[in-house]
Coordinates of C-alpha atoms and ligand atoms in Angstrom, one line a residue:
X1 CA -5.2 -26.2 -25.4
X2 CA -5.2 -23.7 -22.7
X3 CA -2.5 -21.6 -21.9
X4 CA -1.4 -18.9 -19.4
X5 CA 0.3 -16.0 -19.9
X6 CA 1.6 -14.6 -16.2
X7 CA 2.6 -10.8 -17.2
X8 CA 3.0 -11.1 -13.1
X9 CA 0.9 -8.7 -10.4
X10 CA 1.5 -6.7 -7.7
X11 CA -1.1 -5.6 -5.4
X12 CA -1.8 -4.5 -1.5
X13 CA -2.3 -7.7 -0.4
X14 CA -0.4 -10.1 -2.8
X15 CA 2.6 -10.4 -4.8
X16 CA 3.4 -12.5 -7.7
X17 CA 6.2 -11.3 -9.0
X18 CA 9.3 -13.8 -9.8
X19 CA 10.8 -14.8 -7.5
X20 CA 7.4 -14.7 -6.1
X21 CA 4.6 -17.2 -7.8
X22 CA 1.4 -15.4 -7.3
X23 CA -1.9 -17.4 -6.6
X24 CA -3.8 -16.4 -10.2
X25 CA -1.9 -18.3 -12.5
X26 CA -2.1 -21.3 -9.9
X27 CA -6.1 -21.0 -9.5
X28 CA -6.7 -20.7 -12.8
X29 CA -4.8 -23.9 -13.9
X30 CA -6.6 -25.3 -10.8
X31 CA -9.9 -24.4 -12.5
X32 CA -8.5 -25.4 -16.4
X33 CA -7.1 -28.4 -15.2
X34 CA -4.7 -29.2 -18.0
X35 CA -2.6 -26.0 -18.9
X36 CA 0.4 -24.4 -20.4
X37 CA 1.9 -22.4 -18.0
X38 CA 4.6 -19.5 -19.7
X39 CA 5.6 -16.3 -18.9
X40 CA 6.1 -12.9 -20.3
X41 CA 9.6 -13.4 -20.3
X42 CA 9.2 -16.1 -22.6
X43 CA 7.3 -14.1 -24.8
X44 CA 9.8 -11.2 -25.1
X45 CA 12.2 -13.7 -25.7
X46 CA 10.6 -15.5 -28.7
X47 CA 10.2 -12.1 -29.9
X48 CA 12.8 -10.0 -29.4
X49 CA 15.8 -12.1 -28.9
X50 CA 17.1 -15.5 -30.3
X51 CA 15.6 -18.5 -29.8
X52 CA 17.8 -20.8 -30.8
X53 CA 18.4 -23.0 -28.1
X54 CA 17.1 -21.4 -24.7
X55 CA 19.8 -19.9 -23.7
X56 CA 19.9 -16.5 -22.4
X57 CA 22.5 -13.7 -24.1
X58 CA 25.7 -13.1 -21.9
X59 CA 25.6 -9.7 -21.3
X60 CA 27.3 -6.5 -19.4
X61 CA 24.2 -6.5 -17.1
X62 CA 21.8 -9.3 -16.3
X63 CA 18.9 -8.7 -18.6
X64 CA 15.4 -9.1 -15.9
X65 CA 13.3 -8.8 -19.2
X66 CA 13.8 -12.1 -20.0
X67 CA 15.2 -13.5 -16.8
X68 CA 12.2 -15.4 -16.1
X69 CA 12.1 -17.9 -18.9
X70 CA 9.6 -21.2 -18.3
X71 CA 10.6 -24.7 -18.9
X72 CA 8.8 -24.2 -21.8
X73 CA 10.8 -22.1 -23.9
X74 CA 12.2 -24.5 -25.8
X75 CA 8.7 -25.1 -27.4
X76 CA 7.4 -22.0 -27.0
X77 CA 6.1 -21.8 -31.3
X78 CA 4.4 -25.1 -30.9
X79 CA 2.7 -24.2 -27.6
X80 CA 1.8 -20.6 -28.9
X81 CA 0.5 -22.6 -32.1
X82 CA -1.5 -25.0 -30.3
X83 CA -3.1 -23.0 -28.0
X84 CA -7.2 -22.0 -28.3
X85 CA -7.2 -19.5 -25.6
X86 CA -4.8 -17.6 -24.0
X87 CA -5.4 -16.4 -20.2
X88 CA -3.4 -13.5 -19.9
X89 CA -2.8 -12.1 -16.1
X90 CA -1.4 -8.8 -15.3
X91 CA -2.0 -6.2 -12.8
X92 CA 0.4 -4.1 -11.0
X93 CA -1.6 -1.5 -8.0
X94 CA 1.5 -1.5 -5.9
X95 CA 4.4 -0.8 -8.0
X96 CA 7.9 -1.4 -6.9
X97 CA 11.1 -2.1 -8.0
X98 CA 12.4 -5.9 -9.1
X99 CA 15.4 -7.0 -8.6
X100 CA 15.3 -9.9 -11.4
X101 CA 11.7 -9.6 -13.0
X102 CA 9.9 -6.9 -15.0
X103 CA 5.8 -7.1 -14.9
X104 CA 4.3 -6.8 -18.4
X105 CA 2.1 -3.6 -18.8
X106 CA -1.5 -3.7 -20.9
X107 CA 0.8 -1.8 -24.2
X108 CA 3.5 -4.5 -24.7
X109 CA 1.7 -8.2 -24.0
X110 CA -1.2 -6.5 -26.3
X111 CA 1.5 -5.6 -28.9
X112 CA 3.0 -9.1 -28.1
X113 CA 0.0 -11.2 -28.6
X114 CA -1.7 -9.0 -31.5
X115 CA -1.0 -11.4 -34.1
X116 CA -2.0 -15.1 -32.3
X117 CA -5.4 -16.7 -33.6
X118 CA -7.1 -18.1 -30.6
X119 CA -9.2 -16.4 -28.1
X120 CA -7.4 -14.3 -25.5
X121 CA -8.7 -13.0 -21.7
X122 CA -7.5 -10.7 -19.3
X123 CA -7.7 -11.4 -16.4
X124 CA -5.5 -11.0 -12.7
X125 CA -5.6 -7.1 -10.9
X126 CA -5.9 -5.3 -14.0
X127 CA -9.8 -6.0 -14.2
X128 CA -9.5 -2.8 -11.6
X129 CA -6.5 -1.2 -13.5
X130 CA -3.3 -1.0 -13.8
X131 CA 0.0 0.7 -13.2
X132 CA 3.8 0.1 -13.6
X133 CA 5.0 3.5 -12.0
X134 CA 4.1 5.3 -9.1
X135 CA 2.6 8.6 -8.8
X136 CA 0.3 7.8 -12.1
X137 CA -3.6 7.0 -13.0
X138 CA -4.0 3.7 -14.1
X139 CA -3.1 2.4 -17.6
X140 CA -5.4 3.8 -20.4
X141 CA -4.9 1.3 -23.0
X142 CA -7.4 0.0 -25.4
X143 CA -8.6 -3.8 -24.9
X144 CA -9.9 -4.3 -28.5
X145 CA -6.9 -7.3 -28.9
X146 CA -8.7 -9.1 -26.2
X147 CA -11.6 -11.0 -26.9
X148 CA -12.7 -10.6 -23.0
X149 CA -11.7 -8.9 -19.7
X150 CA -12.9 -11.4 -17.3
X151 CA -12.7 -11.3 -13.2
X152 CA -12.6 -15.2 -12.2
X153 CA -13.3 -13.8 -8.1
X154 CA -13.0 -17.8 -7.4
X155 CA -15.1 -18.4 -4.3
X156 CA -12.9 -20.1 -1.4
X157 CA -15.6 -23.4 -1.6
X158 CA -13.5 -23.1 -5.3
X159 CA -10.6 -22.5 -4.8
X160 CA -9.9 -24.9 -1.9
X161 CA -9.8 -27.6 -4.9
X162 CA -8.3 -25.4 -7.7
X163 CA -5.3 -24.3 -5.4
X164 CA -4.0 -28.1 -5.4
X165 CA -4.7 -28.8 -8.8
X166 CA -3.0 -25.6 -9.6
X167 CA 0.1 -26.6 -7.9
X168 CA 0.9 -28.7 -10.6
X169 CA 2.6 -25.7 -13.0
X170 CA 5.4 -25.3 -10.5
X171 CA 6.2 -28.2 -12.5
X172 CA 6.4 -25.8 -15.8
X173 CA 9.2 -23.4 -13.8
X174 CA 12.5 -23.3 -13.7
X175 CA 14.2 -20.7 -11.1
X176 CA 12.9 -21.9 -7.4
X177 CA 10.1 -19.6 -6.4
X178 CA 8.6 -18.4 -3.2
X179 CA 4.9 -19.7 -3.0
X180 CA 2.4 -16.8 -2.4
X181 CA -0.3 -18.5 -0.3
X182 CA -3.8 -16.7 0.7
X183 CA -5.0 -16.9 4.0
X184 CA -7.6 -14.4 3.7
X185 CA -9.2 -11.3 1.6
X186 CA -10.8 -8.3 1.8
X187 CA -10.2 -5.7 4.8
X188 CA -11.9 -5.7 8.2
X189 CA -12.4 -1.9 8.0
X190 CA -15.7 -0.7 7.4
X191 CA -14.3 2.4 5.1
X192 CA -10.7 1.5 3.7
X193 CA -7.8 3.4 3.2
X194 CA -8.2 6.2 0.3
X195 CA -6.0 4.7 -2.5
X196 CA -6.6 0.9 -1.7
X197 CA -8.9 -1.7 -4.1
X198 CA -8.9 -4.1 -2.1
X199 CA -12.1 -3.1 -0.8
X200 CA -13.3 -2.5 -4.2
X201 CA -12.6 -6.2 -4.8
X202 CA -13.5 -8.3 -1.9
X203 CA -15.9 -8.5 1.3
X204 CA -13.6 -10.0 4.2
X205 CA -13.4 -13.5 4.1
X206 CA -10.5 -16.0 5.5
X207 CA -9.5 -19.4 4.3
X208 CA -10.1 -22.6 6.2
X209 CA -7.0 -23.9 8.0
X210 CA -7.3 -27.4 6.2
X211 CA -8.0 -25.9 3.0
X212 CA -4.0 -23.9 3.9
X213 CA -2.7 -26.6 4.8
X214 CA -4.1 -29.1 2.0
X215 CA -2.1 -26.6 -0.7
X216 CA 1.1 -26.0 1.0
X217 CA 2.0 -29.7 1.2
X218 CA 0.6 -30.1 -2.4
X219 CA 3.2 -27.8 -3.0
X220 CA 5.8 -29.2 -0.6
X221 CA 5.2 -32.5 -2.3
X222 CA 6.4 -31.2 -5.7
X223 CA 9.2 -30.1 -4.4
X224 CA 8.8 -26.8 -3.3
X225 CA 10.2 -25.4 0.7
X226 CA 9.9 -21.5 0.6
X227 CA 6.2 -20.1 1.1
X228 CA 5.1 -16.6 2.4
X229 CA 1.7 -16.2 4.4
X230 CA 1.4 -13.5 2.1
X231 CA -1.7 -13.0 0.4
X232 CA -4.2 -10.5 2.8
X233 CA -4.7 -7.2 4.4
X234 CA -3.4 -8.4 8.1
X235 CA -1.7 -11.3 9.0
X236 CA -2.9 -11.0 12.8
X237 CA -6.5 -10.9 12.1
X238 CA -6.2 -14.6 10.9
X239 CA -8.6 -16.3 13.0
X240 CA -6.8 -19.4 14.1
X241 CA -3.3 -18.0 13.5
X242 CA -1.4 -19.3 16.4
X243 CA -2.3 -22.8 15.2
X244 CA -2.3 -22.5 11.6
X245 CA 1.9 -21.4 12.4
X246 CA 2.1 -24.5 14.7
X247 CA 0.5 -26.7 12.3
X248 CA 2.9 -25.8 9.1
X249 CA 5.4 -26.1 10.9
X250 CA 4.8 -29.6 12.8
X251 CA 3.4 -31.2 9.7
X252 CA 5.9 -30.2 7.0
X253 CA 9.6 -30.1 9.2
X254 CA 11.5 -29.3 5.9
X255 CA 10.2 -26.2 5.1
X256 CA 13.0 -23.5 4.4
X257 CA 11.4 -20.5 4.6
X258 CA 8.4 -19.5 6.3
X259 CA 7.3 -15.5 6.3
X260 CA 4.5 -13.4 6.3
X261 CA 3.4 -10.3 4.3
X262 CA 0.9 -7.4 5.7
X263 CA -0.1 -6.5 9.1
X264 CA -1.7 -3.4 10.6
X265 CA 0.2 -2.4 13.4
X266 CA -3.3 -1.7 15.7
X267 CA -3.6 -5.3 15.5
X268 CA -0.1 -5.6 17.0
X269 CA -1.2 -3.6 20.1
X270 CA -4.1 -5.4 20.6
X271 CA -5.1 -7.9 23.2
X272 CA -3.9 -10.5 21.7
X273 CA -1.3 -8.4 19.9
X274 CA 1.7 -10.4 21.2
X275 CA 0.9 -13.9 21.3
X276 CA 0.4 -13.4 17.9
X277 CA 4.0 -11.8 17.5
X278 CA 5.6 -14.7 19.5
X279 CA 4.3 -17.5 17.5
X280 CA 5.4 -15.6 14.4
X281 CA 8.9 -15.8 16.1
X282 CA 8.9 -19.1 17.1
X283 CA 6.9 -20.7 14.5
X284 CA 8.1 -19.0 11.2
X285 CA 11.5 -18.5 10.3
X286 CA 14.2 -15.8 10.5
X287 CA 14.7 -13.3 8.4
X288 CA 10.8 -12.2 8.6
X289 CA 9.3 -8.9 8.4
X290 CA 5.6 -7.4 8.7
X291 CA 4.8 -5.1 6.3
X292 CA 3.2 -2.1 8.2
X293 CA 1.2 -0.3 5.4
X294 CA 1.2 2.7 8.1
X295 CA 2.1 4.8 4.7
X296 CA 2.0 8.5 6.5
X297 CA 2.7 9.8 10.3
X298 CA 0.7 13.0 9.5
X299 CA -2.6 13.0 11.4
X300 CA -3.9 15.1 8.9
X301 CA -2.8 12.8 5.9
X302 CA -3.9 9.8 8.4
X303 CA -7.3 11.4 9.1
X304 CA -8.0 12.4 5.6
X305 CA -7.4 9.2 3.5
X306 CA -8.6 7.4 6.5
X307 CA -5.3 5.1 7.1
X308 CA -4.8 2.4 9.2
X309 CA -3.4 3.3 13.0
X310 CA -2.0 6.1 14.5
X311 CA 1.5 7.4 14.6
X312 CA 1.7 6.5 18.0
X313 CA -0.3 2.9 17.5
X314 CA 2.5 2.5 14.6
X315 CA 5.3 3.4 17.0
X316 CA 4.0 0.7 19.3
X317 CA 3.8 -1.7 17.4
X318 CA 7.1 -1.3 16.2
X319 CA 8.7 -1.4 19.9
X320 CA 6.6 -4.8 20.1
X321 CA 8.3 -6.9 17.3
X322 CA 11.7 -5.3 18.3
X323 CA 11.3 -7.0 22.0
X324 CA 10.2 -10.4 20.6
X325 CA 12.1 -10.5 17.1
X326 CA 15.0 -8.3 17.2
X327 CA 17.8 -11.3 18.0
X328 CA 19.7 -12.1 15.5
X329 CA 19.0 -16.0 14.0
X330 CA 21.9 -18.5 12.5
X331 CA 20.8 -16.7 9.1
X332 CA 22.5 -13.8 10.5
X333 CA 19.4 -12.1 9.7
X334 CA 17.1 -10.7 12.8
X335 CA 14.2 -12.7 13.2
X336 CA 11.0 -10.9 13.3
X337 CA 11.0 -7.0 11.9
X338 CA 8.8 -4.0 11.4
X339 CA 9.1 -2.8 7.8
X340 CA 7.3 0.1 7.2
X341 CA 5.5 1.3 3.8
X342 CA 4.7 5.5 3.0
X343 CA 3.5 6.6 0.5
X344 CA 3.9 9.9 -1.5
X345 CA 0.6 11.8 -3.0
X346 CA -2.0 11.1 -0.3
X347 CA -4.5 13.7 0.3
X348 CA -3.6 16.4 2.7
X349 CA 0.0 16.0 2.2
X350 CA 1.7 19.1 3.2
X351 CA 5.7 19.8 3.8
X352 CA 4.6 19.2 7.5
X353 CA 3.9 15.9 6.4
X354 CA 7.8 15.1 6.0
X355 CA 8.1 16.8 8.9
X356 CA 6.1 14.4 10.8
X357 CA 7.5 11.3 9.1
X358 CA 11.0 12.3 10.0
X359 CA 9.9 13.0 13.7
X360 CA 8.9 9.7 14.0
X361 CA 11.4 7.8 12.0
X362 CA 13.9 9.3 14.2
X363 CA 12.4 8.6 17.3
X364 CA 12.7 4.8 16.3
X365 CA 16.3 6.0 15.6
X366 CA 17.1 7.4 18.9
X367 CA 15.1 4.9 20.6
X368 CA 17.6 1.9 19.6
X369 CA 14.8 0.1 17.8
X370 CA 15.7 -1.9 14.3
X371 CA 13.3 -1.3 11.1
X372 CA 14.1 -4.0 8.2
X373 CA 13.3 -1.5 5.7
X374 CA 11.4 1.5 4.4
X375 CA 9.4 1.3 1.2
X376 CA 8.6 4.7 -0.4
X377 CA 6.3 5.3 -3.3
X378 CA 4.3 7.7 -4.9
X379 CA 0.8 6.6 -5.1
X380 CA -0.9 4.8 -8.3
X381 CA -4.7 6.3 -8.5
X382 CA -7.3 3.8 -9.4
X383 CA -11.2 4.5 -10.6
X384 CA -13.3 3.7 -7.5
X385 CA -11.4 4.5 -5.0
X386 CA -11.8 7.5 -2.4
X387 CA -8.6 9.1 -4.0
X388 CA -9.5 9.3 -7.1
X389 CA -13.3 10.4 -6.6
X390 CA -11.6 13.2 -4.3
X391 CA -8.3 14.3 -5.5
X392 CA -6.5 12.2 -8.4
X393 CA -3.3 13.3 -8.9
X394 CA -3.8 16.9 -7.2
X395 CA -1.3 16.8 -4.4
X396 CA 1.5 14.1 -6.6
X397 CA 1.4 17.6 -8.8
X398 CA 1.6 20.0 -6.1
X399 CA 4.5 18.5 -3.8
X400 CA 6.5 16.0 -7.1
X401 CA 9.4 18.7 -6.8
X402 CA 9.4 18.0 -2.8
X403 CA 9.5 13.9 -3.1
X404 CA 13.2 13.4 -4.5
X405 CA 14.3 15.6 -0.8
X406 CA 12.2 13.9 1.4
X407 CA 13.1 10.4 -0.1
X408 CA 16.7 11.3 0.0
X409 CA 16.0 12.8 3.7
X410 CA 14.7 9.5 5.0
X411 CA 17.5 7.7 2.9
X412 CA 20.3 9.4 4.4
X413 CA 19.2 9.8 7.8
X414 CA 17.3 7.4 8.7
X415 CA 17.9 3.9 5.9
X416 CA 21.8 4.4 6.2
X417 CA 22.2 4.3 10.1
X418 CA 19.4 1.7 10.4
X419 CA 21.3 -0.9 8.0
X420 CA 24.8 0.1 10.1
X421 CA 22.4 -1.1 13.0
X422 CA 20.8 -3.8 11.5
X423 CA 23.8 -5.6 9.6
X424 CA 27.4 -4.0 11.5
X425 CA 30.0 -4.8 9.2
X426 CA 31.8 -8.2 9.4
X427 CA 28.1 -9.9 9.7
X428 CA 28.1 -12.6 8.1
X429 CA 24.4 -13.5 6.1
X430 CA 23.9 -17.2 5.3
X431 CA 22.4 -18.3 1.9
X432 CA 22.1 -15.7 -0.5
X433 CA 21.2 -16.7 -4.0
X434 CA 23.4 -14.9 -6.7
X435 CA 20.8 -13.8 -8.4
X436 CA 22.0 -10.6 -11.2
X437 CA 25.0 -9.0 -12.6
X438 CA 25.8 -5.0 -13.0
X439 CA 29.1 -5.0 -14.4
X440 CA 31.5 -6.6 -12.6
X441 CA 28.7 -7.0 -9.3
X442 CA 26.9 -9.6 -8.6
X443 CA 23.8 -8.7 -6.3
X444 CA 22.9 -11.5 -4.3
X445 CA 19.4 -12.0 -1.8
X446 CA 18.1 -14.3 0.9
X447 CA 14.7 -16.2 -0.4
X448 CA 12.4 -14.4 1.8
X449 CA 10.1 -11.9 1.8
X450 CA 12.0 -8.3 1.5
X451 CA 15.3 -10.0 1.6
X452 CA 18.4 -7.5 1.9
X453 CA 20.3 -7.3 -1.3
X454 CA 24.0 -7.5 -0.9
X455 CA 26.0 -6.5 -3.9
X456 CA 29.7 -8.6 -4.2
X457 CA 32.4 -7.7 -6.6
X458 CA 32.9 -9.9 -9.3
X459 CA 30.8 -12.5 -11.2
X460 CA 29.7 -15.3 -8.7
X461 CA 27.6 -18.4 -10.3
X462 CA 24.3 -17.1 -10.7
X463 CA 21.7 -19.0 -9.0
X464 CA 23.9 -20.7 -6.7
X465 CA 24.0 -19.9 -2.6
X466 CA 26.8 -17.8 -0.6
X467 CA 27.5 -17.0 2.7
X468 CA 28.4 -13.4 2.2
X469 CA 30.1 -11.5 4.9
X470 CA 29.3 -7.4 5.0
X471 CA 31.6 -5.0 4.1
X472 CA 29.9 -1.6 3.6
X473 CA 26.4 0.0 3.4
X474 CA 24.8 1.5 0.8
X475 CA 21.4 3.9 1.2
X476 CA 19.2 0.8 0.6
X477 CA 21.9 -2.3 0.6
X478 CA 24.8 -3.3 1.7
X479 CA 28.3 -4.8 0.3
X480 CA 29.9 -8.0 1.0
X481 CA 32.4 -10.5 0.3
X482 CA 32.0 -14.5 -0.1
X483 CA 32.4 -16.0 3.9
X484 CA 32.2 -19.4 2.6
X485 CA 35.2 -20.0 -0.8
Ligands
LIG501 S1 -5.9 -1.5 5.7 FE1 -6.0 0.0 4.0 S2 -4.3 -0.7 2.6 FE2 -4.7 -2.4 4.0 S3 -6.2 -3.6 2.8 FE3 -7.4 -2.3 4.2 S4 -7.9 -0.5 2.9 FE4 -6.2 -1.6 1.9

């Protein structure tokens, strides 16, 4: 029997990190046809804590180690006993921060699965690297407990058929994910960005509409309402985007969430720039964000590690979701926001680099416009790519003692006003899942992509809904109490 591990993955274009389901695990059952589907969760579980029946340990904080346990834990010896190989996939490029999951790294699933007798492969990102934190060159581990390191690079002819069969392991979870699905690979630039492999893994290629549309109601037949557009480069760049919107949304009318993932702001300024945005607004729903990977405002940085757009493209952009998606939706949640991704450790980086990110941040500031959030990271440095032929860690070494200012910088003066902006105290945000405990604080999230995490005192149900009205901001979140007991 065949059975997939999913140590979850994390790259520029595609997330599959609980609560997210990420399209490898779903491809590869696709391919497999019959599968066990468990997680690393369950793993850690059967191995570090007690299985007796399935339940998790009550404890002071909510333990995101073992958070994501399958339906299968409860058999978990007697799959693990029956199984002939063992697809494992893993691969973190874009590391973040996870509210309720933790992505396995090469050193603990190899530790984990050292002693099972069947044949194991690795597969997912990792075939290119990986790595957990920022700032770091990829994972050096040896691969001797793995039998094979294979790259399954499904063709879309494939995958059109795998990704409904595939659908089927939904059946195998418990908590309610958000589907990941793929409308496209690969990046339209010629030369890509400096520290990006997505180049390094595919040509540019986009899925058929049918083939979309075929998987999400696979999907929406089993059961499942939330999806995000999620898996390529840029969103806009789609070439029948406009219709594939209309067409989700006319064909399956109970769908609960409907968001996007990447998009290069030049495309936003481009002819057809904001059509695009407007069907995005009208077709998806609220609470939606576009990741802008703009990831420096230096021209130097920008010119050197050959980013996306300029600062002032960026800036654009940004002014162009605000005028279609700034109002607010019933969700209490803006519809349609710029958030916007830098990154710490590019080439070229200099203290004027700060400088320039501030300039601009603040200019959005003073300007009245609304940013959902910024995501800062150090960079992870991966064999093949510009970065690492050029530079590797050179400028992470010479400006580390510089990144906790700037972050705190951009924190204080830039995330805290923005959130007093974007959610004024007594705002009230429908639906938010309870999702962890800290204490005596329960921290509670939209389904969506970058939800905002509000943090309520006291122990609410986990995995149950609240209307949470706000209270207080935090740097990166905000407070609030239940709108709805
Ligand atoms: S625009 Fe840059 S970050 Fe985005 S996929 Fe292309 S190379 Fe990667």
């Amino acid at each position: 029997m065949i059975t997939i591990l999913d140590c979850y993955t994390d790259e520029p274009a595609g997330l599959g990190v609980p609560p997210y389901l990420g399209t490898y695990p779903r491809y590869i059952a696709g391919f497999f046809g019959k599968v066990n589907y468990i997680t690393i969760d369950d793993l850690r579980f059967l191995k570090y804590y007690h299985l007796n029946d399935g339940k998790k340990e009550v404890s002071h904080k909510t333990n995101i180690k073992i958070y994501n346990l399958t339906r299968n834990i409860l058999r978990i010896k007697e799959i693990l006993d029956g199984t002939t190989k063992l697809i494992v996939i893993l691969g973190v490029h874009t590391p973040g921060k996870y509210l309720s999951a933790l992505p396995g790294t090469l050193e603990e699933v190899s530790e984990l699965i050292k002693d099972m007798n069947c044949e194991k492969v690795l597969t997912g990102p990792v075939v290119f690297g990986t790595q957990l934190e920022g700032g770091k060159f990829f994972e050096r581990n040896d691969l001797k407990v793995f039998d094979k390191v294979k790259d399954f690079n499904f063709k879309y002819s494939e995958i059109k058929g795998h990704a409904i069969k595939g659908a089927e392991i939904v059946k195998q979870i418990s908590r309610n994910r958000i589907i990941e699905i793929e409308t496209g690979h690969g990046c339209s630039r010629n030369k890509g960005c400096s520290f990006c492999t997505e180049p390094l893994k595919n040509k540019l290629e986009f899925r058929e509409k049918e083939d979309i549309l075929r998987e999400i109601k696979a999907f929406y037949e089993l059961g499942c309402k939330n999806f995000r557009l999620g898996k390529q480069s840029d969103f806009y760049l789609y070439p029948k985007v406009v219709e594939l919107l209309k067409d989700i949304r006319k064909t399956f009318s109970g769908i609960e969430v409907l968001h996007i993932d990447n998009v290069n702001p030049a495309s936003v300024v481009s002819d057809k720039g904001k059509e695009i945005t407007e069907a995005i607004v009208r077709y998806c729903t609220e609470g939606n964000i576009a990741a802008f990977g703009v990831e420096s405002f230096d021209p130097v940085v920008m010119e050197e590690n050959n980013l996306n757009c300029t600062a002032e493209q960026a800036f654009e952009a940004i002014k162009v979701l605000n005028k279609y998606g700034a109002e607010r939706g019933s969700s209490g949640m803006p519809r349609f926001l710029p958030g916007i991704n830098i990154l710490f450790g590019l080439k070229g980086e200099s203290k004027k680099t700060h400088s320039e990110n501030m300039k601009w941040f603040s200019k959005v500031l003073e300007e009245g416009l609304l940013l959902r959030r910024i995501n800062i990271r150090q960079v992870s440095i991966f064999e093949g790519t510009q970065l690492y032929n050029e530079c590797g860690d050179k400028f992470i070494k010479k400006n580390k003692r510089h990144y906790w200012k700037w972050r705190n910088e951009i924190r204080q003066k830039i995330d805290l006003p923005m959130l007093q902006r974007l959610v004024p105290a007594g705002t009230v945000i429908k639906k938010n899942i309870a999702e962890i405990y800290d204490g005596n604080t329960t921290f509670c999230r939209q389904i969506g992509t970058y939800p905002l995490i509000v943090g309520v005192k006291g122990r609410l149900e986990l995995g149950e809904d609240y209307d949470l009205k706000i209270t207080g901001h935090m740097l990166r979140s905000v407070t609030g109490v239940v709108e709805n007991d």
